[in-house]
CSV table of C-alpha atoms in Angstrom, one decimal:
chain,number,residue,atom,x,y,z
N,10,MET,CA,0.0,0.0,0.0
N,11,ASN,CA,1.6,3.3,-1.1
N,12,LEU,CA,1.0,6.8,0.1
N,13,LYS,CA,-1.4,7.6,-2.7
N,14,THR,CA,-3.8,4.9,-1.7
N,15,ALA,CA,-3.2,5.2,2.1
N,16,ALA,CA,-3.9,8.9,2.4
N,17,PRO,CA,-7.6,8.7,1.2
N,18,ARG,CA,-8.2,5.7,3.5
N,19,LEU,CA,-6.6,7.6,6.5
N,20,ARG,CA,-8.9,10.5,5.8
N,21,ILE,CA,-11.9,8.2,5.8
N,22,LEU,CA,-10.7,6.6,9.0
N,23,TRP,CA,-10.2,10.1,10.6
N,24,SER,CA,-13.8,11.1,9.5
N,25,PHE,CA,-15.1,8.4,11.9
N,26,ALA,CA,-12.8,9.4,14.8
N,27,ARG,CA,-13.1,13.2,14.4
N,28,PRO,CA,-16.4,13.6,16.3
N,29,HIS,CA,-14.7,12.0,19.3
N,30,LYS,CA,-11.4,13.9,19.2
N,31,GLY,CA,-11.9,15.2,22.7
N,32,SER,CA,-12.1,11.6,24.1
N,33,LEU,CA,-9.2,10.6,21.9
N,34,ALA,CA,-7.1,13.5,23.3
N,35,LEU,CA,-7.9,12.4,26.8
N,36,ALA,CA,-7.0,8.8,26.0
N,37,LEU,CA,-3.7,10.0,24.5
N,38,ALA,CA,-2.9,12.1,27.6
N,39,LEU,CA,-3.7,9.1,29.8
N,40,GLY,CA,-1.4,6.9,27.6
N,41,LEU,CA,1.4,9.4,27.9
N,42,VAL,CA,1.0,9.6,31.6
N,43,GLY,CA,1.2,5.8,31.7
N,44,SER,CA,4.3,5.8,29.6
N,45,ALA,CA,5.9,8.3,31.8
N,46,LEU,CA,5.2,6.2,34.9
N,47,GLY,CA,6.6,3.2,33.1
N,48,LEU,CA,9.8,5.0,32.2
N,49,ALA,CA,10.1,6.2,35.8
N,50,THR,CA,9.9,2.7,37.2
N,51,PRO,CA,13.4,1.5,36.2
N,52,MET,CA,14.9,4.6,37.8
N,53,VAL,CA,13.1,3.9,41.1
N,54,THR,CA,14.0,0.3,40.9
N,55,LYS,CA,17.7,1.4,40.6
N,56,GLY,CA,17.2,3.4,43.7
N,57,VAL,CA,15.9,0.3,45.6
N,58,ILE,CA,19.0,-1.6,44.5
N,59,ASP,CA,21.3,1.2,45.4
N,60,ALA,CA,19.7,1.4,48.9
N,61,LEU,CA,20.2,-2.3,49.3
N,62,GLY,CA,23.9,-2.0,48.4
N,63,GLY,CA,24.5,1.0,50.7
N,64,SER,CA,22.5,-0.3,53.6
N,65,ALA,CA,20.2,2.8,53.4
N,66,SER,CA,16.5,2.8,54.2
N,67,LEU,CA,14.2,1.1,51.7
N,68,ARG,CA,11.1,2.8,52.8
N,69,ALA,CA,11.1,5.8,50.5
N,70,PRO,CA,12.1,4.0,47.2
N,71,VAL,CA,9.7,1.0,47.9
N,72,LEU,CA,6.8,3.3,48.7
N,73,THR,CA,7.5,5.3,45.5
N,74,LEU,CA,7.6,2.1,43.5
N,75,LEU,CA,4.3,1.0,45.0
N,76,GLY,CA,2.8,4.4,44.2
N,77,LEU,CA,3.9,4.2,40.6
N,78,LEU,CA,2.4,0.7,40.3
N,79,VAL,CA,-1.0,1.7,41.8
N,80,VAL,CA,-1.3,5.0,39.8
N,81,GLY,CA,-0.1,3.4,36.6
N,82,SER,CA,-2.6,0.6,36.9
N,83,ALA,CA,-5.4,3.1,37.5
N,84,VAL,CA,-4.4,5.2,34.6
N,85,THR,CA,-4.1,2.2,32.3
N,86,TYR,CA,-7.6,0.9,33.4
N,87,TRP,CA,-9.1,4.3,32.7
N,88,GLN,CA,-7.5,4.5,29.3
N,89,TRP,CA,-8.6,1.0,28.2
N,90,THR,CA,-12.2,1.6,29.3
N,91,LEU,CA,-12.2,5.0,27.6
N,92,LEU,CA,-10.9,3.5,24.3
N,93,GLY,CA,-13.3,0.6,24.5
N,94,GLU,CA,-16.3,2.9,25.0
N,95,LEU,CA,-15.1,5.2,22.3
N,96,GLY,CA,-14.6,2.3,19.9
N,97,GLU,CA,-18.2,1.2,20.4
N,98,ARG,CA,-19.4,4.7,19.7
N,99,VAL,CA,-17.4,4.8,16.5
N,100,VAL,CA,-18.8,1.5,15.4
N,101,LEU,CA,-22.4,2.6,16.2
N,102,GLY,CA,-21.9,5.9,14.3
N,103,ALA,CA,-20.6,4.0,11.2
N,104,ARG,CA,-23.5,1.6,11.3
N,105,GLU,CA,-26.1,4.4,11.6
N,106,SER,CA,-24.5,6.3,8.7
N,107,MET,CA,-24.4,3.2,6.5
N,108,VAL,CA,-28.0,2.2,7.3
N,109,ARG,CA,-29.3,5.7,6.6
N,110,ARG,CA,-27.3,5.9,3.4
N,111,PHE,CA,-28.6,2.5,2.1
N,112,LEU,CA,-32.2,3.4,2.8
N,113,LYS,CA,-31.9,6.9,1.2
N,114,ALA,CA,-30.1,5.7,-1.9
N,115,THR,CA,-31.8,5.0,-5.2
N,116,VAL,CA,-33.1,1.5,-5.9
N,117,PRO,CA,-30.6,0.7,-8.7
N,118,SER,CA,-27.6,1.8,-6.6
N,119,VAL,CA,-28.7,-0.5,-3.7
N,120,THR,CA,-29.7,-3.5,-5.9
N,121,ARG,CA,-26.3,-3.3,-7.7
N,122,ARG,CA,-24.8,-5.4,-4.9
N,123,PRO,CA,-26.4,-8.5,-3.2
N,124,PRO,CA,-28.3,-7.6,0.0
N,125,GLY,CA,-26.2,-10.1,2.0
N,126,GLU,CA,-23.0,-8.2,1.1
N,127,LEU,CA,-24.5,-4.9,2.3
N,128,VAL,CA,-25.5,-6.6,5.5
N,129,THR,CA,-22.0,-7.9,6.0
N,130,ARG,CA,-20.6,-4.4,5.5
N,131,VAL,CA,-22.8,-3.0,8.3
N,132,THR,CA,-22.3,-5.9,10.7
N,133,SER,CA,-18.9,-7.5,10.5
N,134,ASP,CA,-16.9,-4.9,8.6
N,135,THR,CA,-17.7,-2.0,10.9
N,136,VAL,CA,-16.3,-4.0,13.9
N,137,LEU,CA,-12.8,-3.4,12.3
N,138,LEU,CA,-13.3,0.3,13.1
N,139,HIS,CA,-13.4,-0.4,16.8
N,140,GLU,CA,-9.6,-0.7,17.0
N,141,ALA,CA,-8.5,1.1,13.8
N,142,ALA,CA,-10.2,4.4,14.5
N,143,THR,CA,-9.4,4.7,18.2
N,144,GLY,CA,-6.8,2.4,19.8
N,145,THR,CA,-4.4,2.3,16.8
N,146,LEU,CA,-3.9,6.1,16.6
N,147,VAL,CA,-3.4,6.5,20.4
N,148,ASN,CA,-1.2,3.5,20.7
N,149,LEU,CA,1.0,4.5,17.8
N,150,ILE,CA,1.7,7.9,19.4
N,151,ASN,CA,2.2,6.3,22.9
N,152,ALA,CA,4.5,3.7,21.4
N,153,THR,CA,6.6,6.4,19.7
N,154,VAL,CA,6.9,8.4,22.9
N,155,MET,CA,7.7,5.3,24.9
N,156,LEU,CA,10.4,4.3,22.3
N,157,ILE,CA,12.1,7.7,22.4
N,158,GLY,CA,11.9,7.8,26.2
N,159,THR,CA,13.3,4.2,26.5
N,160,LEU,CA,16.2,5.0,24.2
N,161,THR,CA,17.0,8.2,26.2
N,162,LEU,CA,16.9,6.2,29.5
N,163,MET,CA,19.2,3.6,28.1
N,164,GLY,CA,21.6,6.3,27.0
N,165,VAL,CA,21.7,7.6,30.5
N,166,LEU,CA,22.2,4.1,32.0
N,167,ASP,CA,24.4,2.3,29.5
N,168,LEU,CA,25.7,3.6,26.1
N,169,VAL,CA,26.5,0.0,24.9
N,170,LEU,CA,22.9,-1.0,25.7
N,171,LEU,CA,21.6,2.0,23.8
N,172,GLY,CA,23.7,1.2,20.7
N,173,THR,CA,22.5,-2.4,20.7
N,174,THR,CA,18.9,-1.5,21.2
N,175,ALA,CA,19.0,1.3,18.5
N,176,ALA,CA,20.4,-1.2,16.0
N,177,ALA,CA,17.7,-3.7,16.8
N,178,VAL,CA,14.9,-1.1,16.5
N,179,MET,CA,16.2,-0.2,13.0
N,180,VAL,CA,16.1,-3.8,11.9
N,181,VAL,CA,12.6,-4.3,13.3
N,182,ALA,CA,11.4,-1.1,11.6
N,183,VAL,CA,12.6,-2.3,8.2
N,184,LEU,CA,11.0,-5.7,8.7
N,185,PHE,CA,7.7,-4.1,9.7
N,186,ALA,CA,7.8,-1.7,6.7
N,187,THR,CA,8.3,-4.7,4.5
N,188,LEU,CA,5.6,-7.0,6.0
N,189,MET,CA,2.8,-4.7,7.0
N,190,PRO,CA,1.5,-3.9,3.5
N,191,GLY,CA,1.1,-7.6,2.8
N,192,ILE,CA,-0.8,-8.1,6.0
N,193,ALA,CA,-3.2,-5.2,5.1
N,194,ALA,CA,-3.7,-6.5,1.6
N,195,ALA,CA,-4.5,-10.1,2.9
N,196,GLN,CA,-7.0,-8.8,5.5
N,197,GLN,CA,-8.7,-6.6,2.8
N,198,HIS,CA,-9.0,-9.6,0.5
N,199,ALA,CA,-10.4,-11.7,3.3
N,200,GLN,CA,-13.1,-9.1,4.0
N,201,GLU,CA,-14.0,-8.9,0.4
N,202,HIS,CA,-14.6,-12.6,0.2
N,203,LEU,CA,-16.7,-12.4,3.4
N,204,GLY,CA,-18.8,-9.8,1.8
N,205,ARG,CA,-19.4,-12.0,-1.3
N,206,LEU,CA,-20.1,-15.0,1.0
N,207,GLY,CA,-22.8,-13.0,2.8
N,208,GLY,CA,-24.4,-11.9,-0.4
N,209,THR,CA,-24.4,-15.4,-2.0
N,210,LEU,CA,-25.7,-17.0,1.2
N,211,GLU,CA,-28.5,-14.4,1.6
N,212,GLY,CA,-29.6,-15.0,-2.0
N,213,ALA,CA,-29.6,-18.7,-1.6
N,214,LEU,CA,-31.6,-18.6,1.6
N,215,ARG,CA,-34.2,-16.3,0.0
N,216,ALA,CA,-34.5,-18.8,-3.0
N,217,VAL,CA,-34.1,-22.0,-0.9
N,218,ARG,CA,-37.3,-23.5,-2.5
N,219,THR,CA,-36.0,-22.9,-6.0
N,220,VAL,CA,-32.6,-24.3,-5.0
N,221,LYS,CA,-34.2,-27.5,-3.7
N,222,VAL,CA,-36.5,-28.0,-6.6
N,223,SER,CA,-33.6,-27.7,-9.1
N,224,ARG,CA,-31.5,-29.9,-6.8
N,225,ALA,CA,-28.8,-27.3,-6.7
N,226,GLU,CA,-27.9,-27.7,-3.1
N,227,ALA,CA,-24.4,-29.0,-3.7
N,228,ARG,CA,-23.6,-26.4,-6.4
N,229,THR,CA,-24.9,-23.5,-4.3
N,230,ALA,CA,-23.1,-24.8,-1.2
N,231,GLU,CA,-19.8,-25.1,-3.1
N,232,ARG,CA,-20.2,-21.5,-4.5
N,233,ILE,CA,-20.7,-20.2,-1.0
N,234,LEU,CA,-18.0,-22.3,0.6
N,235,SER,CA,-15.6,-21.2,-2.1
N,236,ASP,CA,-15.7,-17.7,-0.7
N,237,ALA,CA,-15.4,-19.0,2.8
N,238,ARG,CA,-12.3,-21.0,1.9
N,239,SER,CA,-10.8,-18.0,0.1
N,240,ALA,CA,-11.4,-15.8,3.2
N,241,ALA,CA,-9.8,-18.4,5.4
N,242,GLU,CA,-6.8,-18.6,3.1
N,243,GLN,CA,-6.3,-14.9,3.1
N,244,SER,CA,-6.7,-14.7,6.9
N,245,VAL,CA,-4.2,-17.5,7.4
N,246,ARG,CA,-1.8,-15.6,5.1
N,247,ALA,CA,-2.2,-12.5,7.2
N,248,VAL,CA,-1.7,-14.4,10.4
N,249,ARG,CA,1.5,-15.9,9.1
N,250,ARG,CA,2.9,-12.5,8.2
N,251,GLU,CA,1.8,-11.2,11.6
N,252,ALA,CA,3.6,-14.1,13.3
N,253,LEU,CA,6.7,-13.5,11.3
N,254,ALA,CA,6.6,-9.8,12.2
């Protein structure tokens, strides 16, 4: 997927998330706070180890470490629940928009595709927006900040560790840039086959009497299952690439 094809899709994705940008900003802020607490934990742990080595009191560093754990857990819980609720609102908004558009469209434009495929778009395809329009954006920014903070912390603690980690990050970035477009393409093909499967199955169920009279059960089932097998094949291909990544 190149930038020319990705940019319009990102704009469409942002159109679903834009009405909830306030909640997204709050979730992003919570994620950044959680990242900061996570980055502070190694330094406090180092203080505990230093206190053990110097026979100093452990009370202050241990209480600080416990506080970081409790506050970090609360912030993470708040962020996860906020993103979960936000994702459901995005999915609901997409479904409402699609249903209204289908019902207001002209008859030829609606009947151009099988009804089952349109139903699949409203039901299963919209579920993909739950994570894509909310968690992906927030997690990407949080992960970037966490990566920069971690590399900075490593530079403070150990330059050799920093160099090794930076080299590993560069290798991983190249691998992901190579593998991710294939994963996206396989998932897209899988959804397309699912849409066709829904359309063919819906039509067969509507005309089940005709199918039975003409003894076309086997042929109809094979046509439906062909799309099911193709969807499974594309999903397995995406899973393999994800596992490799």
